[in-house]
One Martini backbone bead per residue (centre of mass of N, CA, C, O) as a GRO file, in nm:
protein
  492
    1UNK     BB    1   0.095   0.036   0.024
    2UNK     BB    2   0.086   0.349  -0.005
    3UNK     BB    3   0.326   0.593   0.135
    4UNK     BB    4   0.431   0.916   0.284
    5UNK     BB    5   0.554   0.796   0.590
    6UNK     BB    6   0.806   0.644   0.528
    7UNK     BB    7   1.061   0.526   0.692
    8UNK     BB    8   1.354   0.459   0.757
    9UNK     BB    9   1.517   0.181   0.859
   10UNK     BB   10   1.655   0.339   1.114
   11UNK     BB   11   1.407   0.406   1.240
   12UNK     BB   12   1.225   0.446   1.517
   13UNK     BB   13   0.936   0.302   1.621
   14UNK     BB   14   0.869   0.499   1.866
   15UNK     BB   15   0.849   0.768   1.665
   16UNK     BB   16   0.602   0.688   1.543
   17UNK     BB   17   0.254   0.776   1.453
   18UNK     BB   18   0.163   0.509   1.429
   19UNK     BB   19  -0.145   0.306   1.478
   20UNK     BB   20  -0.266   0.014   1.651
   21UNK     BB   21  -0.533  -0.199   1.722
   22UNK     BB   22  -0.740  -0.422   1.909
   23UNK     BB   23  -0.827  -0.643   1.669
   24UNK     BB   24  -1.017  -0.844   1.457
   25UNK     BB   25  -0.826  -1.028   1.200
   26UNK     BB   26  -0.968  -1.292   1.080
   27UNK     BB   27  -1.073  -1.151   0.791
   28UNK     BB   28  -0.813  -1.152   0.677
   29UNK     BB   29  -0.610  -1.224   0.375
   30UNK     BB   30  -0.361  -1.268   0.520
   31UNK     BB   31  -0.097  -1.444   0.590
   32UNK     BB   32   0.070  -1.605   0.859
   33UNK     BB   33   0.332  -1.709   0.780
   34UNK     BB   34   0.643  -1.580   0.756
   35UNK     BB   35   0.740  -1.723   0.498
   36UNK     BB   36   0.499  -1.637   0.322
   37UNK     BB   37   0.545  -1.337   0.352
   38UNK     BB   38   0.834  -1.323   0.234
   39UNK     BB   39   0.755  -1.451  -0.049
   40UNK     BB   40   0.607  -1.184  -0.163
   41UNK     BB   41   0.900  -1.071  -0.177
   42UNK     BB   42   1.180  -0.941  -0.236
   43UNK     BB   43   1.499  -0.922  -0.124
   44UNK     BB   44   1.490  -0.630  -0.010
   45UNK     BB   45   1.237  -0.676   0.172
   46UNK     BB   46   1.322  -0.924   0.339
   47UNK     BB   47   1.546  -0.765   0.498
   48UNK     BB   48   1.301  -0.588   0.650
   49UNK     BB   49   1.140  -0.773   0.842
   50UNK     BB   50   1.253  -0.717   1.124
   51UNK     BB   51   1.186  -0.418   1.128
   52UNK     BB   52   0.878  -0.446   1.077
   53UNK     BB   53   0.814  -0.613   1.329
   54UNK     BB   54   0.914  -0.412   1.542
   55UNK     BB   55   0.735  -0.182   1.458
   56UNK     BB   56   0.459  -0.319   1.490
   57UNK     BB   57   0.489  -0.381   1.789
   58UNK     BB   58   0.534  -0.090   1.894
   59UNK     BB   59   0.268   0.027   1.781
   60UNK     BB   60   0.073  -0.154   1.929
   61UNK     BB   61   0.159  -0.075   2.216
   62UNK     BB   62   0.107   0.234   2.188
   63UNK     BB   63  -0.215   0.209   2.165
   64UNK     BB   64  -0.232   0.109   2.486
   65UNK     BB   65  -0.190   0.377   2.595
   66UNK     BB   66  -0.244   0.534   2.918
   67UNK     BB   67  -0.328   0.706   3.166
   68UNK     BB   68  -0.239   0.739   3.471
   69UNK     BB   69  -0.317   0.730   3.769
   70UNK     BB   70  -0.328   0.987   4.001
   71UNK     BB   71  -0.165   0.803   4.228
   72UNK     BB   72   0.058   0.793   4.014
   73UNK     BB   73   0.397   0.849   3.877
   74UNK     BB   74   0.356   0.719   3.628
   75UNK     BB   75   0.317   0.780   3.284
   76UNK     BB   76   0.293   0.469   3.193
   77UNK     BB   77   0.021   0.289   3.062
   78UNK     BB   78  -0.176  -0.016   2.993
   79UNK     BB   79  -0.455  -0.125   2.778
   80UNK     BB   80  -0.573  -0.474   2.753
   81UNK     BB   81  -0.817  -0.690   2.761
   82UNK     BB   82  -0.920  -0.555   3.034
   83UNK     BB   83  -0.621  -0.469   3.115
   84UNK     BB   84  -0.372  -0.348   3.347
   85UNK     BB   85  -0.046  -0.197   3.277
   86UNK     BB   86   0.265  -0.090   3.448
   87UNK     BB   87   0.454  -0.280   3.277
   88UNK     BB   88   0.634  -0.323   2.991
   89UNK     BB   89   0.694  -0.625   3.004
   90UNK     BB   90   0.396  -0.721   3.033
   91UNK     BB   91   0.282  -0.601   2.768
   92UNK     BB   92   0.478  -0.750   2.584
   93UNK     BB   93   0.395  -1.035   2.666
   94UNK     BB   94   0.098  -1.011   2.592
   95UNK     BB   95   0.130  -0.944   2.290
   96UNK     BB   96   0.305  -1.193   2.212
   97UNK     BB   97   0.078  -1.412   2.311
   98UNK     BB   98  -0.217  -1.261   2.211
   99UNK     BB   99  -0.106  -1.072   1.930
  100UNK     BB  100   0.051  -1.205   1.688
  101UNK     BB  101  -0.144  -1.174   1.447
  102UNK     BB  102  -0.169  -0.865   1.444
  103UNK     BB  103   0.132  -0.809   1.408
  104UNK     BB  104   0.154  -0.958   1.143
  105UNK     BB  105  -0.040  -0.781   0.978
  106UNK     BB  106   0.131  -0.520   1.018
  107UNK     BB  107   0.385  -0.624   0.891
  108UNK     BB  108   0.265  -0.656   0.611
  109UNK     BB  109   0.198  -0.355   0.573
  110UNK     BB  110   0.484  -0.246   0.597
  111UNK     BB  111   0.604  -0.409   0.361
  112UNK     BB  112   0.411  -0.290   0.147
  113UNK     BB  113   0.511  -0.005   0.180
  114UNK     BB  114   0.799  -0.059   0.098
  115UNK     BB  115   0.737  -0.170  -0.183
  116UNK     BB  116   0.589   0.083  -0.286
  117UNK     BB  117   0.819   0.287  -0.243
  118UNK     BB  118   1.036   0.138  -0.426
  119UNK     BB  119   0.829   0.143  -0.688
  120UNK     BB  120   0.822   0.428  -0.698
  121UNK     BB  121   0.871   0.713  -0.814
  122UNK     BB  122   1.119   0.934  -0.746
  123UNK     BB  123   0.931   1.185  -0.703
  124UNK     BB  124   0.782   1.036  -0.449
  125UNK     BB  125   1.085   0.979  -0.293
  126UNK     BB  126   1.167   1.239  -0.207
  127UNK     BB  127   1.366   1.420   0.040
  128UNK     BB  128   1.214   1.677  -0.036
  129UNK     BB  129   1.002   1.856   0.198
  130UNK     BB  130   0.931   2.141   0.082
  131UNK     BB  131   0.771   1.996  -0.190
  132UNK     BB  132   0.525   1.822  -0.156
  133UNK     BB  133   0.279   1.662  -0.250
  134UNK     BB  134  -0.043   1.742  -0.200
  135UNK     BB  135  -0.140   1.444  -0.096
  136UNK     BB  136   0.096   1.457   0.150
  137UNK     BB  137   0.041   1.679   0.366
  138UNK     BB  138  -0.115   1.539   0.595
  139UNK     BB  139   0.061   1.280   0.677
  140UNK     BB  140   0.320   1.466   0.759
  141UNK     BB  141   0.165   1.520   1.004
  142UNK     BB  142   0.082   1.540   1.308
  143UNK     BB  143  -0.183   1.427   1.474
  144UNK     BB  144  -0.222   1.676   1.672
  145UNK     BB  145  -0.290   1.884   1.435
  146UNK     BB  146  -0.596   1.717   1.404
  147UNK     BB  147  -0.699   1.825   1.674
  148UNK     BB  148  -0.919   1.951   1.876
  149UNK     BB  149  -1.033   2.210   2.075
  150UNK     BB  150  -1.146   2.131   2.426
  151UNK     BB  151  -1.110   2.363   2.649
  152UNK     BB  152  -1.423   2.474   2.645
  153UNK     BB  153  -1.484   2.201   2.784
  154UNK     BB  154  -1.627   2.001   2.989
  155UNK     BB  155  -1.541   1.687   3.066
  156UNK     BB  156  -1.840   1.589   3.114
  157UNK     BB  157  -1.943   1.652   2.823
  158UNK     BB  158  -1.762   1.420   2.687
  159UNK     BB  159  -1.801   1.164   2.920
  160UNK     BB  160  -2.086   1.109   2.930
  161UNK     BB  161  -2.281   0.837   3.081
  162UNK     BB  162  -2.602   0.694   3.103
  163UNK     BB  163  -2.807   0.978   3.075
  164UNK     BB  164  -2.952   0.992   2.773
  165UNK     BB  165  -2.738   1.200   2.600
  166UNK     BB  166  -2.650   1.012   2.394
  167UNK     BB  167  -2.465   0.878   2.097
  168UNK     BB  168  -2.485   0.712   1.775
  169UNK     BB  169  -2.269   0.655   1.504
  170UNK     BB  170  -2.310   0.610   1.140
  171UNK     BB  171  -2.052   0.544   0.889
  172UNK     BB  172  -1.923   0.618   0.550
  173UNK     BB  173  -1.625   0.627   0.316
  174UNK     BB  174  -1.556   0.630  -0.018
  175UNK     BB  175  -1.200   0.655  -0.070
  176UNK     BB  176  -0.889   0.737  -0.157
  177UNK     BB  177  -0.610   0.622   0.045
  178UNK     BB  178  -0.271   0.660   0.100
  179UNK     BB  179  -0.278   0.658   0.449
  180UNK     BB  180  -0.424   0.453   0.675
  181UNK     BB  181  -0.228   0.471   0.925
  182UNK     BB  182  -0.258   0.766   0.986
  183UNK     BB  183  -0.566   0.752   1.021
  184UNK     BB  184  -0.560   0.558   1.257
  185UNK     BB  185  -0.409   0.743   1.451
  186UNK     BB  186  -0.610   0.978   1.442
  187UNK     BB  187  -0.869   0.827   1.531
  188UNK     BB  188  -0.764   0.733   1.800
  189UNK     BB  189  -0.703   1.014   1.919
  190UNK     BB  190  -0.980   1.144   1.875
  191UNK     BB  191  -1.157   0.942   2.039
  192UNK     BB  192  -1.002   0.972   2.304
  193UNK     BB  193  -1.051   1.278   2.341
  194UNK     BB  194  -1.387   1.224   2.314
  195UNK     BB  195  -1.475   0.954   2.452
  196UNK     BB  196  -1.491   0.727   2.235
  197UNK     BB  197  -1.657   0.450   2.115
  198UNK     BB  198  -1.588   0.157   1.902
  199UNK     BB  199  -1.577   0.106   1.533
  200UNK     BB  200  -1.291   0.116   1.297
  201UNK     BB  201  -1.245   0.099   0.947
  202UNK     BB  202  -0.944   0.089   0.742
  203UNK     BB  203  -0.856   0.183   0.400
  204UNK     BB  204  -0.777   0.256   0.076
  205UNK     BB  205  -1.113   0.277   0.029
  206UNK     BB  206  -1.158   0.385   0.339
  207UNK     BB  207  -1.434   0.436   0.582
  208UNK     BB  208  -1.571   0.263   0.885
  209UNK     BB  209  -1.818   0.371   1.135
  210UNK     BB  210  -1.889   0.330   1.500
  211UNK     BB  211  -1.990   0.570   1.751
  212UNK     BB  212  -1.982   0.658   2.109
  213UNK     BB  213  -2.140   0.931   2.304
  214UNK     BB  214  -2.169   1.230   2.354
  215UNK     BB  215  -2.313   1.487   2.188
  216UNK     BB  216  -2.070   1.669   2.191
  217UNK     BB  217  -1.870   1.459   2.077
  218UNK     BB  218  -2.021   1.377   1.813
  219UNK     BB  219  -2.034   1.661   1.692
  220UNK     BB  220  -1.730   1.705   1.682
  221UNK     BB  221  -1.665   1.467   1.503
  222UNK     BB  222  -1.820   1.563   1.256
  223UNK     BB  223  -1.671   1.831   1.215
  224UNK     BB  224  -1.390   1.709   1.174
  225UNK     BB  225  -1.456   1.527   0.932
  226UNK     BB  226  -1.564   1.760   0.742
  227UNK     BB  227  -1.278   1.927   0.764
  228UNK     BB  228  -1.130   1.709   0.628
  229UNK     BB  229  -0.962   1.690   0.328
  230UNK     BB  230  -1.005   1.381   0.271
  231UNK     BB  231  -1.353   1.430   0.284
  232UNK     BB  232  -1.481   1.698   0.158
  233UNK     BB  233  -1.570   1.545  -0.135
  234UNK     BB  234  -1.739   1.280   0.022
  235UNK     BB  235  -1.857   1.419   0.286
  236UNK     BB  236  -2.162   1.451   0.475
  237UNK     BB  237  -2.392   1.499   0.718
  238UNK     BB  238  -2.598   1.282   0.597
  239UNK     BB  239  -2.389   1.031   0.642
  240UNK     BB  240  -2.488   1.054   0.937
  241UNK     BB  241  -2.608   0.825   1.163
  242UNK     BB  242  -2.846   0.848   1.431
  243UNK     BB  243  -2.869   0.740   1.784
  244UNK     BB  244  -2.950   0.626   2.073
  245UNK     BB  245  -2.684   0.644   2.332
  246UNK     BB  246  -2.328   0.554   2.369
  247UNK     BB  247  -2.039   0.443   2.511
  248UNK     BB  248  -2.194   0.186   2.641
  249UNK     BB  249  -2.238   0.029   2.354
  250UNK     BB  250  -1.926  -0.020   2.402
  251UNK     BB  251  -1.642  -0.174   2.537
  252UNK     BB  252  -1.463  -0.016   2.314
  253UNK     BB  253  -1.188   0.084   2.118
  254UNK     BB  254  -1.166   0.019   1.754
  255UNK     BB  255  -0.876   0.049   1.540
  256UNK     BB  256  -0.817  -0.038   1.188
  257UNK     BB  257  -0.639  -0.207   0.931
  258UNK     BB  258  -0.762  -0.301   0.608
  259UNK     BB  259  -0.869  -0.412   0.301
  260UNK     BB  260  -1.166  -0.375   0.409
  261UNK     BB  261  -1.449  -0.192   0.532
  262UNK     BB  262  -1.610  -0.450   0.429
  263UNK     BB  263  -1.640  -0.801   0.462
  264UNK     BB  264  -1.656  -0.978   0.149
  265UNK     BB  265  -1.377  -1.137   0.044
  266UNK     BB  266  -1.291  -0.915  -0.178
  267UNK     BB  267  -1.092  -0.746  -0.353
  268UNK     BB  268  -1.097  -0.414  -0.451
  269UNK     BB  269  -0.945  -0.480  -0.726
  270UNK     BB  270  -1.195  -0.658  -0.829
  271UNK     BB  271  -1.418  -0.499  -0.643
  272UNK     BB  272  -1.547  -0.185  -0.678
  273UNK     BB  273  -1.699   0.105  -0.550
  274UNK     BB  274  -1.708   0.247  -0.850
  275UNK     BB  275  -1.950   0.008  -0.935
  276UNK     BB  276  -2.242   0.068  -0.858
  277UNK     BB  277  -2.544   0.120  -0.806
  278UNK     BB  278  -2.832   0.287  -0.803
  279UNK     BB  279  -2.926   0.558  -0.623
  280UNK     BB  280  -3.183   0.575  -0.374
  281UNK     BB  281  -3.398   0.734  -0.218
  282UNK     BB  282  -3.628   0.681   0.017
  283UNK     BB  283  -3.860   0.781  -0.167
  284UNK     BB  284  -3.791   0.608  -0.417
  285UNK     BB  285  -3.793   0.334  -0.274
  286UNK     BB  286  -4.084   0.345  -0.174
  287UNK     BB  287  -4.213   0.347  -0.459
  288UNK     BB  288  -4.097   0.076  -0.554
  289UNK     BB  289  -4.239  -0.097  -0.337
  290UNK     BB  290  -4.523  -0.013  -0.397
  291UNK     BB  291  -4.519  -0.130  -0.683
  292UNK     BB  292  -4.448  -0.422  -0.607
  293UNK     BB  293  -4.695  -0.476  -0.402
  294UNK     BB  294  -4.922  -0.419  -0.632
  295UNK     BB  295  -4.866  -0.679  -0.745
  296UNK     BB  296  -5.017  -0.977  -0.791
  297UNK     BB  297  -4.736  -1.120  -0.912
  298UNK     BB  298  -4.423  -1.099  -0.792
  299UNK     BB  299  -4.268  -1.353  -0.908
  300UNK     BB  300  -4.337  -1.256  -1.220
  301UNK     BB  301  -4.177  -1.025  -1.203
  302UNK     BB  302  -3.890  -0.783  -1.253
  303UNK     BB  303  -3.862  -0.766  -0.926
  304UNK     BB  304  -3.610  -0.747  -0.659
  305UNK     BB  305  -3.596  -0.761  -0.304
  306UNK     BB  306  -3.275  -0.719  -0.145
  307UNK     BB  307  -3.119  -0.854   0.135
  308UNK     BB  308  -2.774  -0.798   0.258
  309UNK     BB  309  -2.802  -0.940   0.515
  310UNK     BB  310  -2.826  -1.121   0.783
  311UNK     BB  311  -3.042  -1.342   0.924
  312UNK     BB  312  -3.053  -1.203   1.217
  313UNK     BB  313  -3.152  -0.931   1.101
  314UNK     BB  314  -3.409  -1.009   0.924
  315UNK     BB  315  -3.570  -1.158   1.149
  316UNK     BB  316  -3.656  -0.867   1.311
  317UNK     BB  317  -3.631  -0.711   1.018
  318UNK     BB  318  -3.819  -0.597   0.718
  319UNK     BB  319  -3.919  -0.594   0.408
  320UNK     BB  320  -4.171  -0.625   0.222
  321UNK     BB  321  -4.113  -0.873  -0.018
  322UNK     BB  322  -3.843  -1.001   0.045
  323UNK     BB  323  -3.510  -1.122  -0.002
  324UNK     BB  324  -3.363  -1.331   0.261
  325UNK     BB  325  -3.077  -1.448   0.319
  326UNK     BB  326  -2.937  -1.748   0.482
  327UNK     BB  327  -2.685  -1.577   0.611
  328UNK     BB  328  -2.408  -1.507   0.836
  329UNK     BB  329  -2.227  -1.351   0.618
  330UNK     BB  330  -2.112  -1.122   0.389
  331UNK     BB  331  -1.887  -1.317   0.270
  332UNK     BB  332  -2.130  -1.501   0.139
  333UNK     BB  333  -2.267  -1.333  -0.087
  334UNK     BB  334  -2.115  -1.407  -0.349
  335UNK     BB  335  -2.193  -1.711  -0.334
  336UNK     BB  336  -2.494  -1.664  -0.341
  337UNK     BB  337  -2.506  -1.536  -0.617
  338UNK     BB  338  -2.375  -1.768  -0.776
  339UNK     BB  339  -2.588  -1.994  -0.687
  340UNK     BB  340  -2.843  -1.766  -0.768
  341UNK     BB  341  -2.833  -1.627  -1.058
  342UNK     BB  342  -3.112  -1.691  -1.200
  343UNK     BB  343  -3.297  -1.498  -1.018
  344UNK     BB  344  -3.147  -1.230  -1.161
  345UNK     BB  345  -3.233  -1.270  -1.438
  346UNK     BB  346  -3.374  -1.004  -1.582
  347UNK     BB  347  -3.361  -0.806  -1.329
  348UNK     BB  348  -3.473  -0.588  -1.090
  349UNK     BB  349  -3.263  -0.464  -0.827
  350UNK     BB  350  -3.334  -0.412  -0.478
  351UNK     BB  351  -3.114  -0.283  -0.241
  352UNK     BB  352  -3.035  -0.353   0.114
  353UNK     BB  353  -2.927  -0.205   0.432
  354UNK     BB  354  -2.850  -0.045   0.707
  355UNK     BB  355  -2.639   0.208   0.570
  356UNK     BB  356  -2.511   0.104   0.259
  357UNK     BB  357  -2.224  -0.038   0.240
  358UNK     BB  358  -2.290  -0.328   0.130
  359UNK     BB  359  -2.415  -0.222  -0.143
  360UNK     BB  360  -2.177  -0.106  -0.291
  361UNK     BB  361  -2.027  -0.392  -0.344
  362UNK     BB  362  -2.267  -0.578  -0.389
  363UNK     BB  363  -2.365  -0.434  -0.650
  364UNK     BB  364  -2.099  -0.462  -0.804
  365UNK     BB  365  -2.103  -0.769  -0.814
  366UNK     BB  366  -2.377  -0.805  -0.958
  367UNK     BB  367  -2.308  -0.634  -1.209
  368UNK     BB  368  -2.057  -0.810  -1.301
  369UNK     BB  369  -2.243  -1.054  -1.402
  370UNK     BB  370  -2.455  -0.951  -1.630
  371UNK     BB  371  -2.792  -1.027  -1.558
  372UNK     BB  372  -2.913  -0.758  -1.504
  373UNK     BB  373  -3.092  -0.493  -1.576
  374UNK     BB  374  -3.090  -0.368  -1.275
  375UNK     BB  375  -2.923  -0.176  -1.005
  376UNK     BB  376  -3.026  -0.097  -0.676
  377UNK     BB  377  -2.994   0.142  -0.394
  378UNK     BB  378  -3.016   0.239  -0.061
  379UNK     BB  379  -2.971   0.543   0.055
  380UNK     BB  380  -2.860   0.501   0.389
  381UNK     BB  381  -3.053   0.291   0.432
  382UNK     BB  382  -3.266   0.204   0.679
  383UNK     BB  383  -3.208   0.441   0.856
  384UNK     BB  384  -3.312   0.664   0.656
  385UNK     BB  385  -3.590   0.546   0.600
  386UNK     BB  386  -3.698   0.557   0.903
  387UNK     BB  387  -3.680   0.863   0.932
  388UNK     BB  388  -3.909   0.900   0.699
  389UNK     BB  389  -4.050   0.581   0.741
  390UNK     BB  390  -4.154   0.440   1.025
  391UNK     BB  391  -4.449   0.336   0.873
  392UNK     BB  392  -4.369   0.167   0.645
  393UNK     BB  393  -4.230  -0.123   0.480
  394UNK     BB  394  -4.082  -0.151   0.745
  395UNK     BB  395  -4.065  -0.431   0.966
  396UNK     BB  396  -3.957  -0.384   1.272
  397UNK     BB  397  -3.633  -0.415   1.355
  398UNK     BB  398  -3.303  -0.274   1.388
  399UNK     BB  399  -3.008  -0.400   1.350
  400UNK     BB  400  -2.715  -0.377   1.567
  401UNK     BB  401  -2.346  -0.361   1.632
  402UNK     BB  402  -2.429  -0.371   1.953
  403UNK     BB  403  -2.554  -0.372   2.287
  404UNK     BB  404  -2.855  -0.322   2.175
  405UNK     BB  405  -2.913  -0.483   1.878
  406UNK     BB  406  -3.172  -0.270   1.861
  407UNK     BB  407  -3.416  -0.073   1.677
  408UNK     BB  408  -3.711   0.130   1.726
  409UNK     BB  409  -3.982   0.262   1.496
  410UNK     BB  410  -4.195   0.036   1.548
  411UNK     BB  411  -4.451  -0.208   1.663
  412UNK     BB  412  -4.349  -0.436   1.506
  413UNK     BB  413  -4.358  -0.804   1.509
  414UNK     BB  414  -4.174  -1.066   1.313
  415UNK     BB  415  -4.094  -1.244   1.553
  416UNK     BB  416  -4.000  -1.536   1.759
  417UNK     BB  417  -3.992  -1.762   1.985
  418UNK     BB  418  -3.795  -2.050   1.987
  419UNK     BB  419  -3.990  -2.217   2.193
  420UNK     BB  420  -4.318  -2.098   2.177
  421UNK     BB  421  -4.389  -1.862   1.941
  422UNK     BB  422  -4.391  -1.595   2.050
  423UNK     BB  423  -4.377  -1.277   2.024
  424UNK     BB  424  -4.030  -1.182   1.945
  425UNK     BB  425  -3.726  -0.925   1.944
  426UNK     BB  426  -3.516  -0.996   2.188
  427UNK     BB  427  -3.192  -1.017   2.218
  428UNK     BB  428  -2.959  -1.277   2.322
  429UNK     BB  429  -2.713  -1.443   2.450
  430UNK     BB  430  -2.598  -1.728   2.486
  431UNK     BB  431  -2.554  -1.895   2.797
  432UNK     BB  432  -2.329  -2.050   2.669
  433UNK     BB  433  -2.021  -2.081   2.673
  434UNK     BB  434  -1.865  -1.973   2.360
  435UNK     BB  435  -2.138  -1.892   2.255
  436UNK     BB  436  -2.251  -1.644   1.989
  437UNK     BB  437  -2.540  -1.669   1.978
  438UNK     BB  438  -2.856  -1.560   1.906
  439UNK     BB  439  -3.151  -1.508   2.113
  440UNK     BB  440  -3.508  -1.602   2.110
  441UNK     BB  441  -3.642  -1.545   2.436
  442UNK     BB  442  -3.881  -1.523   2.638
  443UNK     BB  443  -3.966  -1.455   2.956
  444UNK     BB  444  -4.103  -1.725   3.019
  445UNK     BB  445  -3.868  -1.909   2.914
  446UNK     BB  446  -3.649  -1.793   3.091
  447UNK     BB  447  -3.793  -1.878   3.361
  448UNK     BB  448  -3.746  -2.197   3.261
  449UNK     BB  449  -3.429  -2.191   3.138
  450UNK     BB  450  -3.445  -2.078   2.832
  451UNK     BB  451  -3.112  -1.948   2.723
  452UNK     BB  452  -3.050  -2.096   2.471
  453UNK     BB  453  -3.033  -2.156   2.124
  454UNK     BB  454  -3.046  -2.471   2.203
  455UNK     BB  455  -3.050  -2.789   2.315
  456UNK     BB  456  -2.750  -2.847   2.287
  457UNK     BB  457  -2.652  -2.595   2.448
  458UNK     BB  458  -2.813  -2.649   2.703
  459UNK     BB  459  -2.662  -2.913   2.764
  460UNK     BB  460  -2.376  -2.801   2.774
  461UNK     BB  461  -2.428  -2.599   3.001
  462UNK     BB  462  -2.508  -2.811   3.215
  463UNK     BB  463  -2.238  -2.968   3.213
  464UNK     BB  464  -2.055  -2.732   3.288
  465UNK     BB  465  -2.189  -2.663   3.561
  466UNK     BB  466  -2.124  -2.977   3.667
  467UNK     BB  467  -1.833  -3.070   3.544
  468UNK     BB  468  -1.876  -3.282   3.267
  469UNK     BB  469  -1.680  -3.092   3.103
  470UNK     BB  470  -1.520  -2.897   2.922
  471UNK     BB  471  -1.433  -2.555   2.898
  472UNK     BB  472  -1.451  -2.613   2.582
  473UNK     BB  473  -1.607  -2.541   2.259
  474UNK     BB  474  -1.741  -2.540   1.975
  475UNK     BB  475  -1.934  -2.343   1.749
  476UNK     BB  476  -2.160  -2.599   1.776
  477UNK     BB  477  -2.495  -2.657   1.663
  478UNK     BB  478  -2.805  -2.662   1.551
  479UNK     BB  479  -2.789  -2.383   1.416
  480UNK     BB  480  -2.542  -2.466   1.224
  481UNK     BB  481  -2.605  -2.759   1.120
  482UNK     BB  482  -2.896  -2.676   0.967
  483UNK     BB  483  -2.725  -2.461   0.801
  484UNK     BB  484  -2.648  -2.359   0.514
  485UNK     BB  485  -2.402  -2.170   0.403
  486UNK     BB  486  -2.533  -2.185   0.100
  487UNK     BB  487  -2.822  -2.114  -0.023
  488UNK     BB  488  -3.098  -2.247  -0.217
  489UNK     BB  489  -3.308  -2.112  -0.427
  490UNK     BB  490  -3.623  -2.098  -0.554
  491UNK     BB  491  -3.706  -2.115  -0.888
  492UNK     BB  492  -3.976  -1.984  -1.078
   0.00000   0.00000   0.00000
């Protein structure tokens, strides 16, 4: 990945302004073994592997640094995995044993930066910093230069939590970024300054974030983002979707650099955000659905309303008359399209998702297949539609990826309790340790002890509680065993 802030090989990793956060990198496409990583590069780059690894490790540790408690005289403390470290040796040991994969991913990014810098034209690698190229001006500056002045605010205004005055923002911006690592460092510092929690994914193709905090903090965040030259021609205030919440909606702040800002599992170089479907405003999308639902025989019509989300999202809320794939991850979406290509042949496809981001590249993938008449997508996603049409054609709740699980805009309940079948749409996590399935179990069934996602998990949980089984087991139960990874739809 090109970078304008690439230091010389002799530069100290501790002096770099780049920062990496403690994120789940499992969906990254980079290979794990060091030998495989080295094999991707030529001899000159291979020689720099040791330097790149040390730099990546130092930068990862640096992002974990937090202010020391007021009663301590030490300047540096570190927080990671909900643990507080006062000694540098201990945080180093923790990162080495618990975050080797993340450090490896960042090592790969550093090496790719080196490769890109060495292959770039000499004019872009000039050591003359007096007249750098215009697109390099921002990354060459210290992160602190792009942080807002918050001295006029009371600290409580920025950090208030749980008082009902907070807000959660959801946004994305597709645009070419020369230096995602500088942006990662800036976003980490910015969110920490504003006491925001949440998740932010950054790539050369753009940024995707959801953050929570006080309204003062979130409003400041929006202002700073809109004033940043990197986004001024791509991002507007309407691109930020807001809902009631706060910093308590997320366990921590996670900011990281990835290949994709939404994990579809296909390189942006193969399927680009630059070739999406036609964007429809909520009003235009509403009219299209109205037209679709007025047809006597929708299956014989030329329009398909396609939900791009996962099955557990559409289960508690969806548009009337939609096709909701029974897939567990968005990275399964391309395979779903491939397996069910005939149902899209010569059809007008209306796509939608939570905030619009999955439709950007999802529609690009569908268009690339060349079988549809037209492909449209809901601009701003369900979020923006419900702001304008809370009692429109979307029924049920809107699933969100934070500790709230869902947002309610209307009183419709479209899902039911997994045990008794009563109307119910309030998710909880499976009560069995290690299982991350979401459960729909009503209050009455919970009172009877039905708190797991299925009978198999309920049984495993009982055995664990009585000490008759091992401390861990794979995330496999009836829920996953009975669901095909890629479902085959019935073609009319």
